[in-house]
PDB file of C-alpha atoms in Angstrom:
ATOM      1  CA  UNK F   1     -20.510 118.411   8.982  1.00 45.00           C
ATOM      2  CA  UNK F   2     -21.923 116.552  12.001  1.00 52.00           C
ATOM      3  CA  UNK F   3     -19.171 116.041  14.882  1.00 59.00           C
ATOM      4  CA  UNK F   4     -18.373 111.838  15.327  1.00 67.00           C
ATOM      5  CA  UNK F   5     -18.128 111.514  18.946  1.00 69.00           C
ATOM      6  CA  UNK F   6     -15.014 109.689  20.085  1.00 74.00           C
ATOM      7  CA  UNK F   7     -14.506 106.698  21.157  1.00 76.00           C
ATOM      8  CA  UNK F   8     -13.612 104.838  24.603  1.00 73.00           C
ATOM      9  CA  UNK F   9     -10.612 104.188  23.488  1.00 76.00           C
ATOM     10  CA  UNK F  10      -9.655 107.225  21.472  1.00 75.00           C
ATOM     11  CA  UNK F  11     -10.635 109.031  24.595  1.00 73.00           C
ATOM     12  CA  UNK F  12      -7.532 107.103  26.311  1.00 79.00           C
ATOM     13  CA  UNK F  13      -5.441 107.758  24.088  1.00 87.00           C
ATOM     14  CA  UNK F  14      -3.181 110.512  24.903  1.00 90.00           C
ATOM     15  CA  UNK F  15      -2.071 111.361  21.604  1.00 93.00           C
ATOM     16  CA  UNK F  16      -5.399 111.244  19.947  1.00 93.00           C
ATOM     17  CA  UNK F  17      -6.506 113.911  23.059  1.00 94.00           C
ATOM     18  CA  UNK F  18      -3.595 116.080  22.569  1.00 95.00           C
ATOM     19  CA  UNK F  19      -4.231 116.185  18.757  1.00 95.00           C
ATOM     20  CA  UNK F  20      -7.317 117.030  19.445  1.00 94.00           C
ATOM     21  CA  UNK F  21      -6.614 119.675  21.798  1.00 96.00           C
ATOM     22  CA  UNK F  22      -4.472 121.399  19.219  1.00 96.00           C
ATOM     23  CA  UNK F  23      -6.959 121.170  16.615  1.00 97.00           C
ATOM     24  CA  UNK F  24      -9.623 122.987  18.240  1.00 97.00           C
ATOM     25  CA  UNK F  25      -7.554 125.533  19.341  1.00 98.00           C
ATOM     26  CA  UNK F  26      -5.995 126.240  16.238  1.00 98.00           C
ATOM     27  CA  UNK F  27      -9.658 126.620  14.956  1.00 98.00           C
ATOM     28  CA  UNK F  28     -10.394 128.687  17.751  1.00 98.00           C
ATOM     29  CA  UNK F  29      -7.975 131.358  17.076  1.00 98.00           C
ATOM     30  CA  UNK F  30      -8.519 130.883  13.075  1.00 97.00           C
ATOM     31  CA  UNK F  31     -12.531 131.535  13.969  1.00 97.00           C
ATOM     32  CA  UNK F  32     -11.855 134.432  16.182  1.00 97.00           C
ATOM     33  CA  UNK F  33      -9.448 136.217  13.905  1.00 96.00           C
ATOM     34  CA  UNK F  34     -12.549 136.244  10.893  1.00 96.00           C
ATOM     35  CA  UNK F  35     -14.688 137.527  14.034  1.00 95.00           C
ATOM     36  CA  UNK F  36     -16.831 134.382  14.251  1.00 97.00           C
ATOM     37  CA  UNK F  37     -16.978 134.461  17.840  1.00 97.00           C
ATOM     38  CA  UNK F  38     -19.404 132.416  19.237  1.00 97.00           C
ATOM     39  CA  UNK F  39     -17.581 129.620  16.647  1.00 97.00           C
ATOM     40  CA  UNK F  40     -14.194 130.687  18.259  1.00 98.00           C
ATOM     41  CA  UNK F  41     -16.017 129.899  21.956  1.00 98.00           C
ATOM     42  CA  UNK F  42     -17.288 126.346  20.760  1.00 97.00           C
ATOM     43  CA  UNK F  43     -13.770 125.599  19.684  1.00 97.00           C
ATOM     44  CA  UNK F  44     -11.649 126.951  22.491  1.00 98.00           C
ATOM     45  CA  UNK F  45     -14.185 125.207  25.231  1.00 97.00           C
ATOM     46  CA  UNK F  46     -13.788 122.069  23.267  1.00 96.00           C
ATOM     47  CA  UNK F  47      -9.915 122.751  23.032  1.00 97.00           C
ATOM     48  CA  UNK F  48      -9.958 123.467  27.304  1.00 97.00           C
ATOM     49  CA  UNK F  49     -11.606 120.224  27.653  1.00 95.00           C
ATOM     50  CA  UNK F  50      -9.113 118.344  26.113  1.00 95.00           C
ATOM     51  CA  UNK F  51      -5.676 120.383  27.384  1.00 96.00           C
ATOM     52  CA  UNK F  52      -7.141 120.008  31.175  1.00 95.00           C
ATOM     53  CA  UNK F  53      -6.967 116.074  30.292  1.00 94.00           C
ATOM     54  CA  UNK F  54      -3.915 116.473  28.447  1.00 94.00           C
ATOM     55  CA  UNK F  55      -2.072 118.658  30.415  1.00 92.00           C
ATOM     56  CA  UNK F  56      -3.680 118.759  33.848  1.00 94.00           C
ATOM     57  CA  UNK F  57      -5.616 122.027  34.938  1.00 95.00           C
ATOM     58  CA  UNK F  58      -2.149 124.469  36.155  1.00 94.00           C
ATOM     59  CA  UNK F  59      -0.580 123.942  32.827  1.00 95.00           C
ATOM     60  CA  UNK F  60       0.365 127.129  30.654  1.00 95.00           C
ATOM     61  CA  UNK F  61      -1.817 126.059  27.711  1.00 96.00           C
ATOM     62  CA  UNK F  62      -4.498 126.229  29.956  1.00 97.00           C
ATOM     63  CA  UNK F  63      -4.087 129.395  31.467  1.00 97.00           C
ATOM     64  CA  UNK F  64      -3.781 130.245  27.573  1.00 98.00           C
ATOM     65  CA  UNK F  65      -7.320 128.869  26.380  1.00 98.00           C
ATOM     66  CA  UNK F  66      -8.852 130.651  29.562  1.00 98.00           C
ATOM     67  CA  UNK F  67      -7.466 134.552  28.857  1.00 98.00           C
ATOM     68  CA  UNK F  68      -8.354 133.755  25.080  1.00 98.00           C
ATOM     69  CA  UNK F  69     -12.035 132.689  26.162  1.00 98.00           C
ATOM     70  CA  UNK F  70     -12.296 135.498  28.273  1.00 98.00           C
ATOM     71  CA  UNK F  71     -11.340 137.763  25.357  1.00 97.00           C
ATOM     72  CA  UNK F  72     -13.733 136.422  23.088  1.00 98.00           C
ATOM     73  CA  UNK F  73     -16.231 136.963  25.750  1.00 97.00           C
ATOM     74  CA  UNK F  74     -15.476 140.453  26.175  1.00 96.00           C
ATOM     75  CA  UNK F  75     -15.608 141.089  22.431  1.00 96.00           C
ATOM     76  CA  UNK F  76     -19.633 139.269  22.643  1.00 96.00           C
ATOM     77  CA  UNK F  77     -20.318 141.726  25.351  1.00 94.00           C
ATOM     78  CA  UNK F  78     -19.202 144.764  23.446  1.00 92.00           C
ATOM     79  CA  UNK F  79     -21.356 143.840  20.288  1.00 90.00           C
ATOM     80  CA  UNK F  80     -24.018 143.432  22.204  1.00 87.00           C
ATOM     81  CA  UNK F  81     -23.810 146.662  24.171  1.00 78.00           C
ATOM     82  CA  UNK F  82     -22.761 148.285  20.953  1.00 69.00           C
ATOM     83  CA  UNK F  83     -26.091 146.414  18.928  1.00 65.00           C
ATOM     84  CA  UNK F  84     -28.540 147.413  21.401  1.00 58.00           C
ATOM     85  CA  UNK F  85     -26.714 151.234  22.019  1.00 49.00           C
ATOM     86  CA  UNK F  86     -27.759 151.866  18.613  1.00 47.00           C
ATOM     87  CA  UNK F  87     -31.120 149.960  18.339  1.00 46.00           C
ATOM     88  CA  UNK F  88     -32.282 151.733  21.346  1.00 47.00           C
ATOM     89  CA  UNK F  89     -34.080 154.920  22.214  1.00 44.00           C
ATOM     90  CA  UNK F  90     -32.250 157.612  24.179  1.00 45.00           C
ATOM     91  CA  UNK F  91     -33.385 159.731  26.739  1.00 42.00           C
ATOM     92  CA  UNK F  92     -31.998 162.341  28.145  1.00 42.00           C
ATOM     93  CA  UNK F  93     -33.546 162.960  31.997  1.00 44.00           C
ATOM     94  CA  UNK F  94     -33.572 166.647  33.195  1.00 44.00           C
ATOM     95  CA  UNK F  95     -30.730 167.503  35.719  1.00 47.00           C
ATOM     96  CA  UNK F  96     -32.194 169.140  39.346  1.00 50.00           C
ATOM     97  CA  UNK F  97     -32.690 172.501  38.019  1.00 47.00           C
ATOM     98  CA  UNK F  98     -34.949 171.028  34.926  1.00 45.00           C
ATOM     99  CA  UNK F  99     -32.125 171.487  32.419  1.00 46.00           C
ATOM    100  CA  UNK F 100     -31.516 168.841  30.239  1.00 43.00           C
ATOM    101  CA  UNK F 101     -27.931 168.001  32.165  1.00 45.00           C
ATOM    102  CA  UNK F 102     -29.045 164.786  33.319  1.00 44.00           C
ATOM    103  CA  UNK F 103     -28.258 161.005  32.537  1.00 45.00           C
ATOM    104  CA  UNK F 104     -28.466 159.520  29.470  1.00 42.00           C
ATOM    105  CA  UNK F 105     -31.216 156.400  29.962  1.00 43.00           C
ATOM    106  CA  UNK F 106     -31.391 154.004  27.376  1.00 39.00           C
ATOM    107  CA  UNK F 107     -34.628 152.906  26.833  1.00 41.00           C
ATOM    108  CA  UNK F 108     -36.315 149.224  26.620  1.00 41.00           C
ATOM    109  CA  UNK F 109     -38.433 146.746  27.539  1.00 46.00           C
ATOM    110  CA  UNK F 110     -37.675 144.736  30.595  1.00 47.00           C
ATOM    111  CA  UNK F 111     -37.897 141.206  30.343  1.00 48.00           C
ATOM    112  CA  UNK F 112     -40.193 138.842  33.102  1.00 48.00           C
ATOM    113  CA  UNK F 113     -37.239 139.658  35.432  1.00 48.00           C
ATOM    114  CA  UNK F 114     -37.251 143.185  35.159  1.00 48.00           C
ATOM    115  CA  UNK F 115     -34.064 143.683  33.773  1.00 48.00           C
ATOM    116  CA  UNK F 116     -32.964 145.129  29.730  1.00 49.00           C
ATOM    117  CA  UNK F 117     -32.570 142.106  27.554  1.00 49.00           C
ATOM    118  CA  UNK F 118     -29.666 143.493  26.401  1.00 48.00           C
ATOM    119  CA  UNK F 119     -27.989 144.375  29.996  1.00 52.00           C
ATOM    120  CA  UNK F 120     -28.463 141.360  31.013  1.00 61.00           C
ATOM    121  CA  UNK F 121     -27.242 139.165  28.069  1.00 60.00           C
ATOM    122  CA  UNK F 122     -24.450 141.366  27.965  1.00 65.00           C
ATOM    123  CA  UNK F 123     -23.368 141.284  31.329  1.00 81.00           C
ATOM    124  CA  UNK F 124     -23.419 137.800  31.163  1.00 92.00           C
ATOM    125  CA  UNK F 125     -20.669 137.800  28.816  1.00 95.00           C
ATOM    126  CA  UNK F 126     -18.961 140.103  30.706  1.00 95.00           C
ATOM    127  CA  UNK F 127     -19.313 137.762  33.827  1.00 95.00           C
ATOM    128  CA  UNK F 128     -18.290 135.178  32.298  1.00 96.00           C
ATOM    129  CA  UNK F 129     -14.926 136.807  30.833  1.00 96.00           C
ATOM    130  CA  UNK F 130     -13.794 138.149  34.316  1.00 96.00           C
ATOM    131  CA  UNK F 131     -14.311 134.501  35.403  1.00 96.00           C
ATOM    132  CA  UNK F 132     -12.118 133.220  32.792  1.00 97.00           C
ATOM    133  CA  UNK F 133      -9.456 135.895  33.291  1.00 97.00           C
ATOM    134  CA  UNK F 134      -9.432 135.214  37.305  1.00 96.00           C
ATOM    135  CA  UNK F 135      -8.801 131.512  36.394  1.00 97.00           C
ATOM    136  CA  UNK F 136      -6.184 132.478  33.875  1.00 97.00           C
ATOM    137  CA  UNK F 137      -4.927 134.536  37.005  1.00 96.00           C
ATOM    138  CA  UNK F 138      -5.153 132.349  39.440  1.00 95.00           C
ATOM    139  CA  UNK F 139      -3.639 129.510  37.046  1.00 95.00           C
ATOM    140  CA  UNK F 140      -0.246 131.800  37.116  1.00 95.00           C
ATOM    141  CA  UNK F 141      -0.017 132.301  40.719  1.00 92.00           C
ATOM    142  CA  UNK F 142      -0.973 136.587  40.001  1.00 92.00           C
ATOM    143  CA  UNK F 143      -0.842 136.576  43.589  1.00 89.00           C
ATOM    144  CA  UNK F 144       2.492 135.673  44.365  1.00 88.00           C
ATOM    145  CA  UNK F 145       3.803 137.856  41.265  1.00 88.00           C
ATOM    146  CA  UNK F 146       1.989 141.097  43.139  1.00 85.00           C
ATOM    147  CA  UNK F 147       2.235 142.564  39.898  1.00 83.00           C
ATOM    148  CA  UNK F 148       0.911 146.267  40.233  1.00 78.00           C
ATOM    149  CA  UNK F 149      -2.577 147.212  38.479  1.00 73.00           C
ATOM    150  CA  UNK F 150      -0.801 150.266  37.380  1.00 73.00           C
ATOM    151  CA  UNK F 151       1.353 148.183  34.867  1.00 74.00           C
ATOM    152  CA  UNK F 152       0.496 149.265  31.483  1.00 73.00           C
ATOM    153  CA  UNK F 153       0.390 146.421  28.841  1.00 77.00           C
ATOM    154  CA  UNK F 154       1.429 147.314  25.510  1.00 75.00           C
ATOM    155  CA  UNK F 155      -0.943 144.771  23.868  1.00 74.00           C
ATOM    156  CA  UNK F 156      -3.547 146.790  25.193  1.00 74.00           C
ATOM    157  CA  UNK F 157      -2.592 150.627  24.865  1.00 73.00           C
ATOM    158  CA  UNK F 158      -2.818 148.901  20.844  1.00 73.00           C
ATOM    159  CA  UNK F 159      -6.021 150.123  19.001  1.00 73.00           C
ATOM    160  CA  UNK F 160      -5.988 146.381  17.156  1.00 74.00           C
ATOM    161  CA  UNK F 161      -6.943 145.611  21.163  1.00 81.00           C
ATOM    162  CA  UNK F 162     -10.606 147.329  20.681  1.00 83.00           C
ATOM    163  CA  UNK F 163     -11.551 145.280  17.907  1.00 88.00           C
ATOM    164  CA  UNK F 164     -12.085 141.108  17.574  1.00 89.00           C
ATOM    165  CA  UNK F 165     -10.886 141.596  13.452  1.00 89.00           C
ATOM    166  CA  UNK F 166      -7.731 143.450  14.746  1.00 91.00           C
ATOM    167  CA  UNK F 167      -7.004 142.062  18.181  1.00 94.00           C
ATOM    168  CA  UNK F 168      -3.464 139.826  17.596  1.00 94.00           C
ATOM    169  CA  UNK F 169      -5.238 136.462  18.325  1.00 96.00           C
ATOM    170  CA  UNK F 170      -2.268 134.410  17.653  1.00 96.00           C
ATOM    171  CA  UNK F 171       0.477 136.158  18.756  1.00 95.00           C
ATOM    172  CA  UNK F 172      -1.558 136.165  22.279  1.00 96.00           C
ATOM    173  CA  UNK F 173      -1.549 132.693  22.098  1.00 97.00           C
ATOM    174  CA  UNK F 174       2.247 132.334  21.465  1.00 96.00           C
ATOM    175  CA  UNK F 175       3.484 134.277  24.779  1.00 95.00           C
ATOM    176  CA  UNK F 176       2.341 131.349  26.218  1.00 96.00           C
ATOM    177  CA  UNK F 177       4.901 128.522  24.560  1.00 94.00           C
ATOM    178  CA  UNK F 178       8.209 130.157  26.051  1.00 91.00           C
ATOM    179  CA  UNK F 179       8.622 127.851  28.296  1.00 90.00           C
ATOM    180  CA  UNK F 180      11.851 127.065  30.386  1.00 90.00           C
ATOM    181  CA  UNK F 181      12.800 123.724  30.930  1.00 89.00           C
ATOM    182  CA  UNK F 182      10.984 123.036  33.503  1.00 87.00           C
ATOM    183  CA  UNK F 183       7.730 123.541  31.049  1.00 84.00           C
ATOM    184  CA  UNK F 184       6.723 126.672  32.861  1.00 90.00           C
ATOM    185  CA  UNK F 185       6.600 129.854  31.813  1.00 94.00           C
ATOM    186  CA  UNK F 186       9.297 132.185  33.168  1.00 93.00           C
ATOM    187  CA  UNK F 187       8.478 134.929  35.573  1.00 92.00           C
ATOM    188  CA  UNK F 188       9.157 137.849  33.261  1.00 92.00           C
ATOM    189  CA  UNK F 189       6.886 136.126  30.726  1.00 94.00           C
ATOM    190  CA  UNK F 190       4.087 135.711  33.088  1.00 95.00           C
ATOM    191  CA  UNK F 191       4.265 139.263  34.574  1.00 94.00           C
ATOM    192  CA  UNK F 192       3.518 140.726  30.829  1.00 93.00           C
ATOM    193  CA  UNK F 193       0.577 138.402  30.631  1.00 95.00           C
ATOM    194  CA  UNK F 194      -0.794 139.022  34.108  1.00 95.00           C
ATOM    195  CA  UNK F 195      -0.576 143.032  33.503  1.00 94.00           C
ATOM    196  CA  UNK F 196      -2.689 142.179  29.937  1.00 94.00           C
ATOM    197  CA  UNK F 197      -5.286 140.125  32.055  1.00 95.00           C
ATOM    198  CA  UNK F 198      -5.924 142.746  34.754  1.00 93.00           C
ATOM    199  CA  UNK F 199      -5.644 145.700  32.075  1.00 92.00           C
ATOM    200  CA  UNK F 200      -8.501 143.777  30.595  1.00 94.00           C
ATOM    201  CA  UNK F 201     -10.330 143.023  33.611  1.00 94.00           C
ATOM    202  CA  UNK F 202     -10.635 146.571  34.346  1.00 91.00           C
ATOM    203  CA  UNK F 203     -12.420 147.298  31.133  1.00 90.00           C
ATOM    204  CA  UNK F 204     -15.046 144.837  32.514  1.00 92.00           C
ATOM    205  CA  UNK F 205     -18.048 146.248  34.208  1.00 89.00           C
ATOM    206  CA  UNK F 206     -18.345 143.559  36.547  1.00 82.00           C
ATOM    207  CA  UNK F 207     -15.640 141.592  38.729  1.00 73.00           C
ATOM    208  CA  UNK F 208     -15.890 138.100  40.491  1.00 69.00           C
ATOM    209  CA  UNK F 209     -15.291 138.364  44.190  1.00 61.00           C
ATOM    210  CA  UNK F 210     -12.050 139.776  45.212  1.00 50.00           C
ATOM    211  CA  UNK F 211      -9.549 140.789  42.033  1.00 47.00           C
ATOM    212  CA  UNK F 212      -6.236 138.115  42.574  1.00 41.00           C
ATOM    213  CA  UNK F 213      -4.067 141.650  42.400  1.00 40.00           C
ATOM    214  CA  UNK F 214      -5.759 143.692  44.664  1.00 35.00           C
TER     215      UNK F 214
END
């Protein structure tokens, strides 16, 4: 069904916002556990739209719609890289001493630019997942934390983690709402979601300018 726009005044209203803002994140994570992904992206966008006029843009719930974002981004750039993989020749290229020990080369077509169609869609998913992780990270002051990159996250040593159908959508979402009564999450909270961010991040084969842990 076509999307009514809202209206001036709904758009004031901060109820009707924060409503909304639920909604579409509740869809979000409803689209992204059946693997609908780019349906899941619409949503949460949408859903940060809305909780950055709800909530301003340091509050936990939007820290919350960033890291899921940057999942769901992630997940677009492994289908892709997976689709193409197996679309794809393969070559191998002979090592130095004309054994076959080289590099395996995937072969395609560059586009006008030069670059694989599918490197360079994928990447920028990728891209655009480390950029929504480093604003999830900046969001929770992962600086000031100085929480090591040699923390291991349980949520991610999970095999659910590899896969959009499996990964715990919801129960990602939920370490988010223990807050203490100042509304803020507490600092043991936000150290487990940090080290889940930068495990992440480090499965990304790109980064955006200097990591907020390094």
């Amino acid at each position: 069904s076509a999307s009514v726009l809202p209206t001036l005044s709904q758009m004031k209203d901060p109820e009707y916002i924060r409503s909304q803002a639920l909604e579409r994140f509740e869809r979000g994570l409803e689209y992204a556990e059946l693997g609908k992904l780019t349906a899941a992206r619409e949503r949460f966008l949408v859903a940060l739209r809305y909780r950055v006029m709800d909530r301003g843009s340091l509050h936990p719930d939007v820290a919350a719609t960033h890291e899921l974002l940057g999942h769901v981004e992630y997940f677009l750039g492994e289908n892709k890289k997976n689709d193409n993989f197996e679309g794809n020749l393969v070559r191998l290229d002979e090592g130095d001493n004309g054994l076959l020990g080289g590099n395996l080369t995937i072969m395609e077509n560059p586009d006008k630019d030069g670059q694989s169609p599918s490197s360079s869609r994928g990447k920028s998913h990728y891209e655009k997942a480390a950029m929504h992780f480093q604003t999830a990270l900046d969001i929770l002051d992962a600086k000031e934390l100085g929480v090591s990159n040699e923390k291991v996250s349980t949520w991610m040593n999970d095999a659910s983690s590899n896969d959009e159908t499996t990964f715990q959508w919801k129960e990602l979402a939920e370490t988010y709402t223990v807050l203490n009564e100042k509304g803020r999450l507490g600092v043991e909270e936000r150290i487990d979601i940090v080290a889940r961010i930068q495990e992440r991040m480090d499965e990304l084969p790109v980064t955006v300018g200097e990591k907020s842990y390094a």
